[in-house]
PDB file of C-alpha atoms in Angstrom:
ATOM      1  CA  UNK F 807      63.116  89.598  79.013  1.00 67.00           C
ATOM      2  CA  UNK F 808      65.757  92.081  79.394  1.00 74.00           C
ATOM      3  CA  UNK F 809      63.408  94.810  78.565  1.00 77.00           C
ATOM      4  CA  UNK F 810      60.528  93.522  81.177  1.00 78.00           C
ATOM      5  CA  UNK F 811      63.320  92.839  83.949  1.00 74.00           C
ATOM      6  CA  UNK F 812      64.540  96.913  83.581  1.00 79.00           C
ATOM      7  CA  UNK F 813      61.005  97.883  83.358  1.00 79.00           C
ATOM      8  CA  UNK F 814      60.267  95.918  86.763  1.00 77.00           C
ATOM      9  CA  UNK F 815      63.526  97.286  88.318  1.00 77.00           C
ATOM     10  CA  UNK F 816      62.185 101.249  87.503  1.00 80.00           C
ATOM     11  CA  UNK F 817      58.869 100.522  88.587  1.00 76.00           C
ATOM     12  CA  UNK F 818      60.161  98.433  91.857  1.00 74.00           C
ATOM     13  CA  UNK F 819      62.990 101.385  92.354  1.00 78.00           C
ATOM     14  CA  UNK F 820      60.140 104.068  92.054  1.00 80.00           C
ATOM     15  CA  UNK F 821      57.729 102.104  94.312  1.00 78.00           C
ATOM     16  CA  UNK F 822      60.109 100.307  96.724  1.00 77.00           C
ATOM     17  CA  UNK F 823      58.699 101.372 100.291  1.00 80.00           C
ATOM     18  CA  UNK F 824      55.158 100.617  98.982  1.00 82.00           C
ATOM     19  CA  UNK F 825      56.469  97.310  97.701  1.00 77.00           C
ATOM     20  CA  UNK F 826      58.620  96.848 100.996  1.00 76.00           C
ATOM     21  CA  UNK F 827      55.621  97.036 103.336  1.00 79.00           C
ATOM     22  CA  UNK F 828      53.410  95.353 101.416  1.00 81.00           C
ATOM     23  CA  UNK F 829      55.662  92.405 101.924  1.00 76.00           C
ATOM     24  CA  UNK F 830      56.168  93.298 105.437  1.00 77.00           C
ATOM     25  CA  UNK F 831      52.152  92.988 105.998  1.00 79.00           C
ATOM     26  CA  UNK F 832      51.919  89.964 104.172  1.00 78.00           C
ATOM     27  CA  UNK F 833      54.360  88.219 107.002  1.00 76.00           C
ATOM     28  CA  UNK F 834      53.507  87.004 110.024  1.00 78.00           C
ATOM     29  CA  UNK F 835      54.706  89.294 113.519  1.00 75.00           C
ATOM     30  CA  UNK F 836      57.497  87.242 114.774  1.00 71.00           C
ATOM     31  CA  UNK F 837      58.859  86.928 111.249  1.00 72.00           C
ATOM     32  CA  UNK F 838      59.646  90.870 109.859  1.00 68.00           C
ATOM     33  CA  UNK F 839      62.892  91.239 111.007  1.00 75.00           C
ATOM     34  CA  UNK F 840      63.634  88.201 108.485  1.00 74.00           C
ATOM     35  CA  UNK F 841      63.246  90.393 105.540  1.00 71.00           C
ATOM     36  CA  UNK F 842      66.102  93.126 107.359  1.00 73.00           C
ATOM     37  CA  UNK F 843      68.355  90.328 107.244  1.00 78.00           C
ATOM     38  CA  UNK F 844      67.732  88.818 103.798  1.00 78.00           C
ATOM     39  CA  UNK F 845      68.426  91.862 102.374  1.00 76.00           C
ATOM     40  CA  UNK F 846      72.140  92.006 104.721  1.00 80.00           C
ATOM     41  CA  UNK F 847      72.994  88.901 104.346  1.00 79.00           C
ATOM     42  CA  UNK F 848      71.875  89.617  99.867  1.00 78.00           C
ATOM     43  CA  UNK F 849      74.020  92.546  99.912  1.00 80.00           C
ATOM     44  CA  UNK F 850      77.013  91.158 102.004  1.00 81.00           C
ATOM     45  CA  UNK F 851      76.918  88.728  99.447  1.00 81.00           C
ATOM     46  CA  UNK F 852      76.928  90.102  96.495  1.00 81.00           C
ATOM     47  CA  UNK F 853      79.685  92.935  98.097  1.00 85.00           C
ATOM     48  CA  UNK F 854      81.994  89.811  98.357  1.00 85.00           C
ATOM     49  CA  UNK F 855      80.914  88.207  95.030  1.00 84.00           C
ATOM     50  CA  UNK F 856      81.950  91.687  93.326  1.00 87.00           C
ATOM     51  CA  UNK F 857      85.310  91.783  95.664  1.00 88.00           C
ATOM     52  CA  UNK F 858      86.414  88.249  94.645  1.00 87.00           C
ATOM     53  CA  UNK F 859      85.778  88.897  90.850  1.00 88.00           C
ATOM     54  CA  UNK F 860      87.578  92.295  91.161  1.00 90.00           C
ATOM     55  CA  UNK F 861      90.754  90.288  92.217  1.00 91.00           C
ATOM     56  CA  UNK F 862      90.316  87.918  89.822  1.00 90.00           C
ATOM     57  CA  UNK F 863      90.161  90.612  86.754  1.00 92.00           C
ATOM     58  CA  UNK F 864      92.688  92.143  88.535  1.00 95.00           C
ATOM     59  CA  UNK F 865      94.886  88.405  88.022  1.00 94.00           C
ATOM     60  CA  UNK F 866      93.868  88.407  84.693  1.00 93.00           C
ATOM     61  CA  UNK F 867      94.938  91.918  84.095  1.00 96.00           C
ATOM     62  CA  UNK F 868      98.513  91.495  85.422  1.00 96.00           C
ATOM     63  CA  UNK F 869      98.721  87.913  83.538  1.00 95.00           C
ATOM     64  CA  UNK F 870      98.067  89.893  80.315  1.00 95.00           C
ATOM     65  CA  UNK F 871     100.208  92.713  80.552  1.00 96.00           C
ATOM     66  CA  UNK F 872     103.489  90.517  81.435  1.00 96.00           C
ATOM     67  CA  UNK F 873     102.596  88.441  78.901  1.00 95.00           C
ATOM     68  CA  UNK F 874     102.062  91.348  75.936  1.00 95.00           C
ATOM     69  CA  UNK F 875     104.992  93.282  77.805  1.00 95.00           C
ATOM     70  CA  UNK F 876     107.153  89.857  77.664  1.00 95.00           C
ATOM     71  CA  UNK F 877     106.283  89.449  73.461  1.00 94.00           C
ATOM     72  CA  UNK F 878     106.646  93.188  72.788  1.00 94.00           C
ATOM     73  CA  UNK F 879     109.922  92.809  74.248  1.00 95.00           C
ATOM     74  CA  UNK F 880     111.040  89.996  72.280  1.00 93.00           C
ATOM     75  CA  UNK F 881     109.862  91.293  69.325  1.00 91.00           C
ATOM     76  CA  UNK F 882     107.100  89.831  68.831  1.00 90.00           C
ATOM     77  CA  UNK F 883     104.206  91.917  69.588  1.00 89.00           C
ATOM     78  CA  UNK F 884     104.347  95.352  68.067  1.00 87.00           C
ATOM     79  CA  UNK F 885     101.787  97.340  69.599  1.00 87.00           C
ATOM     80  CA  UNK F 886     101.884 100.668  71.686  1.00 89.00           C
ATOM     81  CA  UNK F 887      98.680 100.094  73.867  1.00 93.00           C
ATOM     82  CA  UNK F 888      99.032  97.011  75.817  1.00 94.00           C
ATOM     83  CA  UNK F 889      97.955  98.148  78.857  1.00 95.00           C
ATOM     84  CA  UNK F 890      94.927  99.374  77.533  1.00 95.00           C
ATOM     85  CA  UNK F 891      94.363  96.039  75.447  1.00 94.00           C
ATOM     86  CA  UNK F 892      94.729  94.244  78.552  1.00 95.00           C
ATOM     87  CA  UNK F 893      92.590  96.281  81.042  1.00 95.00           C
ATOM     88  CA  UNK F 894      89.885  95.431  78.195  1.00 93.00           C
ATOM     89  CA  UNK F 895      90.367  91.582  77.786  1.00 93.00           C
ATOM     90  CA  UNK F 896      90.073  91.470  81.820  1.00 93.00           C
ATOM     91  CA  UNK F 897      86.812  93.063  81.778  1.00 91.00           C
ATOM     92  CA  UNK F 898      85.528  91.072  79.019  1.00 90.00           C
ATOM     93  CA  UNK F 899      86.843  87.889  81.169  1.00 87.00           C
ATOM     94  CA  UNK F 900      84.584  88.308  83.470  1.00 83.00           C
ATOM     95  CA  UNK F 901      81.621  87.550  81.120  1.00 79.00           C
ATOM     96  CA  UNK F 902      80.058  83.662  81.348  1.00 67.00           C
ATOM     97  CA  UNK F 903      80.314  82.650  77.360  1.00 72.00           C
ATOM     98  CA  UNK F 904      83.086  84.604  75.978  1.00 76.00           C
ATOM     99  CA  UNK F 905      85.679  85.242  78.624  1.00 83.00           C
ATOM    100  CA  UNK F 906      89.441  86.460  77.517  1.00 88.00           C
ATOM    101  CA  UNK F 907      88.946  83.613  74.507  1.00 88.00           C
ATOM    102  CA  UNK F 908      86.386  85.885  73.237  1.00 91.00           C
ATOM    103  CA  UNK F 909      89.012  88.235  72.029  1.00 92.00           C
ATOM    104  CA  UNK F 910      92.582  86.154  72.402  1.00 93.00           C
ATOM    105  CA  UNK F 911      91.157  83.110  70.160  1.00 94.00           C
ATOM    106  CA  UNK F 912      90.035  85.377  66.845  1.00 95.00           C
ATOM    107  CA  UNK F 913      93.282  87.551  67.490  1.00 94.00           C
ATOM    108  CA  UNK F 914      95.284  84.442  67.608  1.00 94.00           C
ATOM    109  CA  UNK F 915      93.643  83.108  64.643  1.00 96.00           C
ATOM    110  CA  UNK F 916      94.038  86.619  62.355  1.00 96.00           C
ATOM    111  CA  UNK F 917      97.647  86.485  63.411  1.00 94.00           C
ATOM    112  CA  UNK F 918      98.187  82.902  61.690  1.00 95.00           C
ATOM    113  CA  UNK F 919      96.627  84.449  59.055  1.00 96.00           C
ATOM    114  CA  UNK F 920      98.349  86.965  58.559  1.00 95.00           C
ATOM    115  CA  UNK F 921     101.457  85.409  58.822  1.00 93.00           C
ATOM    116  CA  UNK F 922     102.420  86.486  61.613  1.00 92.00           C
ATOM    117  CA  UNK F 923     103.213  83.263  63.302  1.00 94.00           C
ATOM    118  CA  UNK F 924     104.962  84.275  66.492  1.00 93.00           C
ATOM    119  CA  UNK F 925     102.763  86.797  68.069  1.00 94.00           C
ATOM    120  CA  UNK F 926      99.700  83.777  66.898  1.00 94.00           C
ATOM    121  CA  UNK F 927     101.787  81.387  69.251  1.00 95.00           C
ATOM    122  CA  UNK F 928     102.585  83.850  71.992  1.00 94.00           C
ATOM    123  CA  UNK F 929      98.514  85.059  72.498  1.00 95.00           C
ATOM    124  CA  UNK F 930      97.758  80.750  72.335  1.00 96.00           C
ATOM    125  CA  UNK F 931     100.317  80.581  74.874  1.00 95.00           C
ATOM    126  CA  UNK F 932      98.959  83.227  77.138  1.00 95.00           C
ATOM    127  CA  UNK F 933      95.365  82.253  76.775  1.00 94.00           C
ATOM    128  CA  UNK F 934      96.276  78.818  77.759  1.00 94.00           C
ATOM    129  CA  UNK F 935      97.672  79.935  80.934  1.00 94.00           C
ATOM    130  CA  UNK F 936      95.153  82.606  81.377  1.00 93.00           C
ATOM    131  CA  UNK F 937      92.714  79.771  81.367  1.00 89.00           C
ATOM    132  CA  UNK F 938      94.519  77.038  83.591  1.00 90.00           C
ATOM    133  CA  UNK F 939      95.569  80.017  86.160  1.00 91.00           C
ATOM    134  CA  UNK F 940      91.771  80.987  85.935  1.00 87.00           C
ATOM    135  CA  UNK F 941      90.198  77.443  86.318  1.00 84.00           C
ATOM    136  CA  UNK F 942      92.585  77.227  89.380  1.00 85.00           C
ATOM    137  CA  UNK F 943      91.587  80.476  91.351  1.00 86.00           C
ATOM    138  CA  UNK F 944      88.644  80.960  90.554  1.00 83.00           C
ATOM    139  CA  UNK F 945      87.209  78.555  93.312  1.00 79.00           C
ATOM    140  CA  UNK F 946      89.826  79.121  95.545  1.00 81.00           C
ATOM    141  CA  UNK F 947      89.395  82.890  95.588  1.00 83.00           C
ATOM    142  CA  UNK F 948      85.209  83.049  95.286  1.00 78.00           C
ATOM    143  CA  UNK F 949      85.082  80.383  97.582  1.00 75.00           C
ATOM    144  CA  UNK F 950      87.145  81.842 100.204  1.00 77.00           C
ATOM    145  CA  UNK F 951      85.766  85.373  99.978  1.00 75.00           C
ATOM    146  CA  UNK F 952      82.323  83.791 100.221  1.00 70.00           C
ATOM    147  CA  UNK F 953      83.543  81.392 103.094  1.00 72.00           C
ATOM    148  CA  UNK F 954      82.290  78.258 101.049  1.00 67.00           C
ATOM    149  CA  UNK F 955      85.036  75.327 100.411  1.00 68.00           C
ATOM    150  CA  UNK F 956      86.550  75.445  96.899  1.00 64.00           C
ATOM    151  CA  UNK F 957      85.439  72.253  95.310  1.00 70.00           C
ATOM    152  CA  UNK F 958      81.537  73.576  96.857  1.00 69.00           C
ATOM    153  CA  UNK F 959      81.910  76.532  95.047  1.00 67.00           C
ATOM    154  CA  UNK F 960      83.615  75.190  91.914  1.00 69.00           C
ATOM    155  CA  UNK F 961      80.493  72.493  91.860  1.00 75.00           C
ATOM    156  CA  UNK F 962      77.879  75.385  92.003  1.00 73.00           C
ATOM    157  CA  UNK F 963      79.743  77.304  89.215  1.00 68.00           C
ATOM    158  CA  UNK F 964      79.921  73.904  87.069  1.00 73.00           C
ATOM    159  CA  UNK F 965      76.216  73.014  87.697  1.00 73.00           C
ATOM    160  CA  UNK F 966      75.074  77.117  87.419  1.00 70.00           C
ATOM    161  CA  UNK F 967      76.300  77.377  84.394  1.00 67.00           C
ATOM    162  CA  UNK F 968      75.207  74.360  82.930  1.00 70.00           C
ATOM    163  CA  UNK F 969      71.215  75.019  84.813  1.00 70.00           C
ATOM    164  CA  UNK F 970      71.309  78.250  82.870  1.00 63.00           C
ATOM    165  CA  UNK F 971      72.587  76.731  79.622  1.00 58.00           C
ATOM    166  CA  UNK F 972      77.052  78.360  79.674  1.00 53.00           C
ATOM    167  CA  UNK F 973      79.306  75.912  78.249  1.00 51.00           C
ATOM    168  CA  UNK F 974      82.450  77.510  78.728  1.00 46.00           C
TER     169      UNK F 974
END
């Protein structure tokens, strides 16, 4: 499907003024100016989606580094590139199924493995506060970038990503 739906976006991309009228003739007179302000309303949209999640990596991000910067300082942690490590995980957050777990939990667990219990407890720590500070704002900020009440939007992202099959 992934290969069909970049296909479709080339051949839409290459073709999109043909495509674009052809619409525009299939729709009645009074009722062209509709597709003008889909397409505003789409893009304002999605402009504010990809503003809200920006802050929200952004929270992440700053959560990460104070806490790496916090267990480096105490002795803890003993790595040189914790910004970089944390500019990563808040990237990563941003995807559905993984999220900052995708990397914290099996870093955690090789930790406890390796014996290293403190810097184990520190990243379980941090990712439970990443993910209580993240199930907080995450309605709060979407929904008030998008104009939408927060428990609106947090129902949307609960059914969403159960519709499309996420249990995160």
């Amino acid at each position: 499907s992934i290969v069909i739906g970049i296909i479709a976006a080339i051949f839409f991309t290459k073709d999109y003024r043909r495509v674009v009228n052809f619409i525009k003739l299939q729709l009645p007179e009074g009722k062209k100016n509709i597709l003008v302000e889909i397409k505003q309303v789409f893009f304002n949209t999605v402009l504010k989606m990809l503003r809200a999640y920006g802050v929200i990596m952004f929270i992440t991000f700053c959560e990460l580094f104070i806490g790496m910067t916090i267990m480096k300082v105490a002795g803890i942690m003993h790595n040189n590139y914790i910004f970089i490590i944390a500019i990563c995980i808040a990237i990563f957050d941003i995807l559905p199924i993984a999220g900052s777990g995708g990397i914290l939990i099996p870093w955690l667990l090789i930790s406890f493995v390796l014996g290293n219990i403190g810097q184990g407890i520190g990243l379980l720590v941090m990712y439970i506060v990443l993910s209580v500070v993240r199930q907080y704002i995450e309605p709060k900020i979407v929904g008030d970038s998008l104009g939408v009440h927060p428990l609106v939007t947090l129902a949307g992202l609960y059914f969403g990503l159960k519709l499309f099959g996420f249990n995160r």
